[in-house]
Short mmCIF file of C-alpha atoms in Angstrom, two decimals:
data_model
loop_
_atom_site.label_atom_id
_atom_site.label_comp_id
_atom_site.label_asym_id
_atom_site.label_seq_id
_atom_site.Cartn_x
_atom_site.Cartn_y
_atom_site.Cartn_z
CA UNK A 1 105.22 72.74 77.91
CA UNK A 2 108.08 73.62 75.97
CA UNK A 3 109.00 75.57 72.54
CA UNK A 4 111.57 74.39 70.66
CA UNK A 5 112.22 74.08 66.66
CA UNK A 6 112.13 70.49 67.06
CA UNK A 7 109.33 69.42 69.43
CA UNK A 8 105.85 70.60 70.75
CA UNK A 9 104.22 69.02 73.70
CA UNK A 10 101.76 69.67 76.91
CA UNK A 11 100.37 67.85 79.29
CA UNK A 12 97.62 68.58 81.43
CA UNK A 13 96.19 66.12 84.84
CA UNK A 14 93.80 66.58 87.23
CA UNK A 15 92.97 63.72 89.66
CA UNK A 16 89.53 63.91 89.07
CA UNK A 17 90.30 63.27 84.87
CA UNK A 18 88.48 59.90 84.11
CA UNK A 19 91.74 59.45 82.35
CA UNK A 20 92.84 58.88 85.85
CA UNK A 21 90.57 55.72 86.77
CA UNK A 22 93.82 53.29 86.72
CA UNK A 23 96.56 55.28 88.77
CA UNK A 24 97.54 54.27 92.12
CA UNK A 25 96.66 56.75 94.32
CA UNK A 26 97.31 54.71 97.89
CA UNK A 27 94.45 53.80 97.14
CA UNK A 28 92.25 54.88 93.84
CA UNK A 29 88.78 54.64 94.92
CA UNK A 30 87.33 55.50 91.61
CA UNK A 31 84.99 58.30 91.80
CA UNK A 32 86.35 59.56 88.50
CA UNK A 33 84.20 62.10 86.15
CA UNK A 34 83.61 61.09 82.71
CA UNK A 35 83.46 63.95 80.49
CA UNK A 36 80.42 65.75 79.85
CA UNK A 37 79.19 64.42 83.29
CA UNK A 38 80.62 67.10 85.47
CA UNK A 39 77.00 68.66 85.87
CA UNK A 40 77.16 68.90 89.12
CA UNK A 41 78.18 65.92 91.31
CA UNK A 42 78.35 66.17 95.13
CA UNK A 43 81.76 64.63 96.91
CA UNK A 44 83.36 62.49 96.75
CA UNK A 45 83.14 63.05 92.81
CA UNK A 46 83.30 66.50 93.25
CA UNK A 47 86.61 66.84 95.09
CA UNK A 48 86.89 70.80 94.75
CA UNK A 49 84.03 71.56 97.12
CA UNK A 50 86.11 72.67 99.43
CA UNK A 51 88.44 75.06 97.87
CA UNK A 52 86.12 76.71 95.63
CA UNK A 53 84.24 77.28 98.89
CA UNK A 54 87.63 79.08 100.27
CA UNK A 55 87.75 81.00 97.16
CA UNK A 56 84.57 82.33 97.48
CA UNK A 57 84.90 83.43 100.96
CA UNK A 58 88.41 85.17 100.20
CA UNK A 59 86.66 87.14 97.04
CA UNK A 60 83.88 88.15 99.56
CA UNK A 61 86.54 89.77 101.50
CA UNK A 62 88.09 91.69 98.98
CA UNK A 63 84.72 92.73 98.23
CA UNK A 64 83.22 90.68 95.32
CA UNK A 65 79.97 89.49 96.10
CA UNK A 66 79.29 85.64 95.27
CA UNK A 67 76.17 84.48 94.09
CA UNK A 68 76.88 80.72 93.56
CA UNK A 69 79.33 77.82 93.04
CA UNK A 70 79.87 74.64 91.79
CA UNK A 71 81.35 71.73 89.50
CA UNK A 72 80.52 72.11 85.69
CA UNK A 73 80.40 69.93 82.83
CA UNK A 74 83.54 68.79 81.99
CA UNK A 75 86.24 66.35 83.77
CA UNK A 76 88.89 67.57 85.56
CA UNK A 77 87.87 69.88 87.73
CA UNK A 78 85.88 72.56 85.94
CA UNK A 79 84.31 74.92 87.55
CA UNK A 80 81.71 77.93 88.36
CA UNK A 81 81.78 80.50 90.75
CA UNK A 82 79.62 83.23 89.68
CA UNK A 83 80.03 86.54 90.81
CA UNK A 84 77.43 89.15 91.41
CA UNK A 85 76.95 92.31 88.85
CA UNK A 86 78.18 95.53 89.20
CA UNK A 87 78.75 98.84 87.16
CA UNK A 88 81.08 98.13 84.00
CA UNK A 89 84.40 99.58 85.78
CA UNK A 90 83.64 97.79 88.93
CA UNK A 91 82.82 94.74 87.21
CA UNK A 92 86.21 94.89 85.16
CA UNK A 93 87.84 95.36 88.84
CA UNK A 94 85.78 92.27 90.23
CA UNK A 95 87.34 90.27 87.41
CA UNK A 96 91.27 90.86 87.86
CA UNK A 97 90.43 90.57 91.98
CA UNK A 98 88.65 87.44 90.63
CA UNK A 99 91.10 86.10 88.71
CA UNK A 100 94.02 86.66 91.07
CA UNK A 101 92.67 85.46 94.32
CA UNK A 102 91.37 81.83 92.57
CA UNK A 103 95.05 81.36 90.93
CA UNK A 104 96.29 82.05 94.85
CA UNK A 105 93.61 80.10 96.41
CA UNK A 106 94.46 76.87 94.26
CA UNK A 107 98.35 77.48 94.42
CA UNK A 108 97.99 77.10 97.85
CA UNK A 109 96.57 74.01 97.29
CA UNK A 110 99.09 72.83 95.45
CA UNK A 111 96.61 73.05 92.24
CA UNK A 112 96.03 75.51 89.44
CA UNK A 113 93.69 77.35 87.94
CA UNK A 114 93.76 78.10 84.10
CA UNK A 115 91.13 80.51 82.41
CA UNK A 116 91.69 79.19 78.99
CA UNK A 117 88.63 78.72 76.57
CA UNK A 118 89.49 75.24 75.78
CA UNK A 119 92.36 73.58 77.99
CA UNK A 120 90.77 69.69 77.31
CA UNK A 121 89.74 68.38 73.64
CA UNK A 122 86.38 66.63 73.63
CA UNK A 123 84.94 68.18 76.72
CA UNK A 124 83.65 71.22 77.62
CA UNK A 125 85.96 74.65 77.27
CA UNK A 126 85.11 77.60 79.44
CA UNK A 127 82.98 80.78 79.00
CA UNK A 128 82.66 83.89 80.64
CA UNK A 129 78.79 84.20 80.08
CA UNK A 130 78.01 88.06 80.49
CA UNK A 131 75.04 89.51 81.86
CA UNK A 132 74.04 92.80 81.14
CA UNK A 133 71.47 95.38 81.74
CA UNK A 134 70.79 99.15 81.38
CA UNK A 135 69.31 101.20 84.46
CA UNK A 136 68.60 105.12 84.35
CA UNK A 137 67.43 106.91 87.18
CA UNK A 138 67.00 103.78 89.56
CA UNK A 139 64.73 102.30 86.63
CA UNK A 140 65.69 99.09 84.74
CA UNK A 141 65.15 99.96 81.22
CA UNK A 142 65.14 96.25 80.00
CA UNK A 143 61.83 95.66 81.44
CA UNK A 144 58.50 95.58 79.29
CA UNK A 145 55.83 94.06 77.51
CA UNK A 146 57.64 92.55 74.59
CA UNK A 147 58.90 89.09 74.27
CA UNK A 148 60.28 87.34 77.66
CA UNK A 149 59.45 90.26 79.15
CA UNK A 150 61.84 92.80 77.22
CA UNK A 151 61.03 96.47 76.48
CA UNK A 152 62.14 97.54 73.04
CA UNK A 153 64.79 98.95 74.60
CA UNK A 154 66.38 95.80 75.36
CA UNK A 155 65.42 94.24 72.24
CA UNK A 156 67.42 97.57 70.08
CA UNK A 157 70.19 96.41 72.49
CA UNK A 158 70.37 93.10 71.31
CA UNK A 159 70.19 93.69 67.67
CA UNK A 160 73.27 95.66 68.51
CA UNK A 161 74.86 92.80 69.88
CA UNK A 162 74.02 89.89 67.16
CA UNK A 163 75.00 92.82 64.41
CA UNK A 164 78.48 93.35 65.62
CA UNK A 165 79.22 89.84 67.21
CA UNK A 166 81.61 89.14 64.81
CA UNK A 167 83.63 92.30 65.60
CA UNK A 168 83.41 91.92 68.72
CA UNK A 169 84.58 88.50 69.12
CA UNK A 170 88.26 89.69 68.27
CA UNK A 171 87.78 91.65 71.84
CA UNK A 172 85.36 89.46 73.78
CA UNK A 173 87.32 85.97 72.39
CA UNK A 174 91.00 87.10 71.82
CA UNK A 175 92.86 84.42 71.62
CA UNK A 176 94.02 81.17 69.13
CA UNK A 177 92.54 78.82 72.27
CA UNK A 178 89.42 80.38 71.94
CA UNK A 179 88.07 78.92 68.64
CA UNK A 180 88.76 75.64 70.00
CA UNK A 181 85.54 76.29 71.91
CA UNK A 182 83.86 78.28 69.58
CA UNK A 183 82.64 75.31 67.37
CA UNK A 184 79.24 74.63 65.74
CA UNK A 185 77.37 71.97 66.96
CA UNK A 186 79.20 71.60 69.73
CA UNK A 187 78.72 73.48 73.78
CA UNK A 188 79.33 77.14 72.76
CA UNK A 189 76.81 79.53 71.52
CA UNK A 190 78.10 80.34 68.31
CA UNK A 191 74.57 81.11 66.50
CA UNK A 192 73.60 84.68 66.38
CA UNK A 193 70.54 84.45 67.64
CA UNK A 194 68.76 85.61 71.33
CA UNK A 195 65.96 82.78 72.69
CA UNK A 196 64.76 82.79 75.91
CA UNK A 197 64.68 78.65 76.54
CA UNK A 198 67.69 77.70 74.03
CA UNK A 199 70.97 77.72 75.54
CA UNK A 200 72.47 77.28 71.69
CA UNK A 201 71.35 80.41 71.16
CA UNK A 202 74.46 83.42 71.75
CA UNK A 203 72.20 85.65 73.74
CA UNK A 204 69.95 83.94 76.12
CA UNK A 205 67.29 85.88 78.15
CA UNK A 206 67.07 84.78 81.90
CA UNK A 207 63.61 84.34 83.10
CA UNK A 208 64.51 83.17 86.95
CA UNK A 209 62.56 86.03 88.13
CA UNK A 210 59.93 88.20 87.02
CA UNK A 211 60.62 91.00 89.26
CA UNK A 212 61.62 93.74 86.43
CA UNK A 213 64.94 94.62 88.32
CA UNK A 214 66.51 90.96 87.35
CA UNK A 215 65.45 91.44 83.38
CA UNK A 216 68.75 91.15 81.44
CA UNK A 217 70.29 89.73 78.48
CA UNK A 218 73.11 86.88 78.55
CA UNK A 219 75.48 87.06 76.47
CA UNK A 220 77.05 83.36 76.01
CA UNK A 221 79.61 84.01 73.51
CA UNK A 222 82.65 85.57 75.46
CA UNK A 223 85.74 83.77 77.49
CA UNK A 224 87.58 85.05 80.32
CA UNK A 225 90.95 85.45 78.09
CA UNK A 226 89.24 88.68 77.68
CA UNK A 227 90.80 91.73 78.87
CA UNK A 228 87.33 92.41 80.72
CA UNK A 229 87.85 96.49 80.56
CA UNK A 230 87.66 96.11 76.83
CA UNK A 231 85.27 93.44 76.18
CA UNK A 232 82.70 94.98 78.49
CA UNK A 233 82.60 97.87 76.66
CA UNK A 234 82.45 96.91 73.37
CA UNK A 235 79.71 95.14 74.09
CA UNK A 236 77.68 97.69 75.65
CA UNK A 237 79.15 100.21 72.71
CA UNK A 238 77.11 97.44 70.27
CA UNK A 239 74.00 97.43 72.22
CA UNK A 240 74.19 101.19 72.41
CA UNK A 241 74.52 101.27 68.70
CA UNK A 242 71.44 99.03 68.06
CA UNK A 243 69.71 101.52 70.66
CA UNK A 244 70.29 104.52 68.38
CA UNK A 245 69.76 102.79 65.28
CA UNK A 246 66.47 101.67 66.54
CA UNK A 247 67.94 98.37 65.24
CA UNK A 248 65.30 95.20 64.84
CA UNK A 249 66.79 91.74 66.06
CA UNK A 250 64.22 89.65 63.88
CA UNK A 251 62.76 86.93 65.91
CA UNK A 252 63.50 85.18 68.68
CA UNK A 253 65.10 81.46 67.26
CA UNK A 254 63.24 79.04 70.51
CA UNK A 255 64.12 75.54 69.10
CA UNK A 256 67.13 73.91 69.84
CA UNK A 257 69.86 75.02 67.13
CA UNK A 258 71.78 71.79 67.57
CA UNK A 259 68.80 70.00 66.50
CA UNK A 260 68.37 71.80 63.30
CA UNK A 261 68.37 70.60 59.55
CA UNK A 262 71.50 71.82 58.08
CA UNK A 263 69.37 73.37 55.34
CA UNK A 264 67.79 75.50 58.42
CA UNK A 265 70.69 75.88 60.52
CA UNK A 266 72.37 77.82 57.13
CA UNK A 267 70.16 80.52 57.54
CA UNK A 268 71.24 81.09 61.18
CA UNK A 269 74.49 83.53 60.92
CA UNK A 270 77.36 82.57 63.29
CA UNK A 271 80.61 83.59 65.11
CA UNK A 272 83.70 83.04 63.42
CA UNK A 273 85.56 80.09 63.39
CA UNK A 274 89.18 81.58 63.80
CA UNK A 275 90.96 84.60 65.31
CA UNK A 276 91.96 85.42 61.64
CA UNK A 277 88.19 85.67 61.20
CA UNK A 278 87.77 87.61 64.27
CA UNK A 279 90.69 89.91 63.04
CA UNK A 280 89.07 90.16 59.47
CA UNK A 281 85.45 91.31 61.15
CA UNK A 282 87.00 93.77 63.44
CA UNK A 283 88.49 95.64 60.58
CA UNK A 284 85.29 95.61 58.30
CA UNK A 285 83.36 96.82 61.37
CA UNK A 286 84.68 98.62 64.16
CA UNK A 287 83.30 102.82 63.74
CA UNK A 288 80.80 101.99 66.62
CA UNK A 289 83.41 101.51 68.84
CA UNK A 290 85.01 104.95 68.04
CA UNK A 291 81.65 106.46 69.63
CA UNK A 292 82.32 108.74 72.28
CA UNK A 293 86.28 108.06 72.08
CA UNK A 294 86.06 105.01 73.78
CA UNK A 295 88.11 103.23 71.74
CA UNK A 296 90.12 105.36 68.64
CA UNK A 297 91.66 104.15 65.60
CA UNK A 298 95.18 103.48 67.11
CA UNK A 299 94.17 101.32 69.43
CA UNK A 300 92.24 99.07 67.30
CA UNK A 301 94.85 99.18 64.37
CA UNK A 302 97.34 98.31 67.67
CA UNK A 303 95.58 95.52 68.39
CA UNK A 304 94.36 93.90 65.29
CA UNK A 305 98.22 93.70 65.00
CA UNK A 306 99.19 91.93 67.91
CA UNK A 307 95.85 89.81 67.32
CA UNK A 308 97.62 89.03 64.13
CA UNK A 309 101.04 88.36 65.66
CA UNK A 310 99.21 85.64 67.94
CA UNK A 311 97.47 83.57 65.25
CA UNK A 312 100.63 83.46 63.07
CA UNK A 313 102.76 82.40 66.17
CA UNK A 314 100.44 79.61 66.18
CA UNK A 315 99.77 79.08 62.51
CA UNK A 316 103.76 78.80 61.76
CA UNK A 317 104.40 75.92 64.47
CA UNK A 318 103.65 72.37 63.19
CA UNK A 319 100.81 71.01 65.59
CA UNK A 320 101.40 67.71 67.40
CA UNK A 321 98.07 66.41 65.77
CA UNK A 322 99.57 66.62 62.08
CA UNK A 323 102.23 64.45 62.41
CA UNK A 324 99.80 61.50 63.66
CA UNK A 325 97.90 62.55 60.19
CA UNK A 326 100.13 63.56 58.16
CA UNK A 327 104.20 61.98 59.08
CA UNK A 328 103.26 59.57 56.75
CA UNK A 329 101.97 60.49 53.95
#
């Protein structure tokens, strides 16, 4: 990659990219992922076993529990490895260990490891799919009689969420890169909407269990560009303020969004499309995060300014795409 008045260029390779089926590798014995088809192969096609196993084992020593891991959708070498929850500090910790030891792990591999949203076009980008849940006393307070097996405590929580979603995606989803995921009609959960069987849907509700300790909501929306400190608690500061507001989330949306007429799909609010969107919602809507001066109003007028700085860094560059539409014309 390189940034010069004059030219604009990347290049990105993996040798499991079905882009890759040709190369002589001494020898190429195929085994190559087509995108979308990442979901989840066992060697040889998988190639990564191994090292995401070593990852796992080295975040286990530095004390982040690991739940599971394995290959994911896309080509190239995508990947899980989900990490088990924690308190909000500890779980911002659990990140930066997490994030350090896999960029080790692989460099000693002679690989990388990139966290951006959307590193390939026309596969898969990458989430950071949040689970959360509120516990007083010992007691899980998302567990009750309501739908999927929510108390109305849980559904206040999410009404929070979907409400401020749009703020918060300037925190949760702060970068250019990340819009390239957040698409309609594509893999991300842009629709603001909870469901729990419809993996369109922003806020899923997990039903792997029904002991009433695993009841929690799943937030799809976020990426791990995310400073996790900050998104983590803006997005409990939303719940809270749906708790308080005794907010109603309407109902549950259990058919599959991407299969929706458009006349339907219209009704269903969204994310937005841009980090100049994102920037735009956080300054229309940002007083719940002032709550209990978690966040104050120089911090968010700080950062809707560098958020800004970003986008027009990118917006002022010609992209490599326009000249192949556009040279010309």
């Amino acid at each position: 990659m390189f940034d010069l008045p004059i030219a604009a260029s990347y290049v990105v390779d993996s040798a499991e990219g079905h882009w890759n089926s040709a190369r002589e590798e001494f020898p190429n014995l195929g085994y190559k992922i087509r995108p979308k088809e990442g979901y989840f192969p066992v060697p040889p096609m998988d190639t990564l076993q191994d090292i995401r196993n070593e990852m796992a084992l080295e975040l286990e020593k530095a004390g982040v529990p690991v739940d599971k891991q394995h290959h994911e959708v896309a080509t190239a070498g995508q990947a899980e490895i989900d990490v088990r929850f924690a308190p909000l500090k500890r779980m911002g910790d659990s990140m930066q260990y997490y994030k350090y030891i896999l960029r080790n792990v692989a460099k000693r591999h002679n690989r990388t490891v990139t966290f951006m949203p959307k590193p390939i076009f026309a596969d898969n980008g990458s989430g950071m799919h949040t689970h959360i849940s509120l516990w007083k006393d010992e007691k899980p307070l998302f567990a009750g009689n309501g739908y999927a097996g929510l108390s109305d405590t849980a559904l206040f929580f999410i009404a929070g969420i979907l409400k401020h979603a749009p703020a918060l995606t300037c925190l949760t989803n702060p970068t250019t890169n990340s819009y390239k995921r957040l698409v309609p009609g594509f893999e991300a959960p842009v629709n603001l909407a909870y469901s729990a069987r419809n993996r369109s849907a922003a806020i899923r509700i997990p039903t792997y269990s029904p002991s009433p300790k695993a009841k929690r909501i799943e937030f799809r929306t976020p990426d791990a560009a995310a400073n996790p400190y900050l998104a983590f608690s803006a997005m409990l500061l939303a719940g809270l303020d749906g708790i308080q507001n005794r907010m109603d989330p309407g109902d549950p949306l259990d058919k599959n969004l991407y299969e929706l007429p458009p006349e339907e799909l219209a009704q269903v609010a969204s994310v937005p499309d841009s980090l100049r969107g994102a920037i735009e919602a956080l300054q229309a809507d940002h007083s719940f995060l002032l709550r209990g001066d978690v966040f104050n109003e120089n911090f968010i007028a700080n950062w809707i300014d560098m958020k800004q700085k970003e986008y027009d860094a990118l917006r002022l560059r010609p992209h490599p795409y326009e000249f192949a539409m556009y040279y010309d014309v």
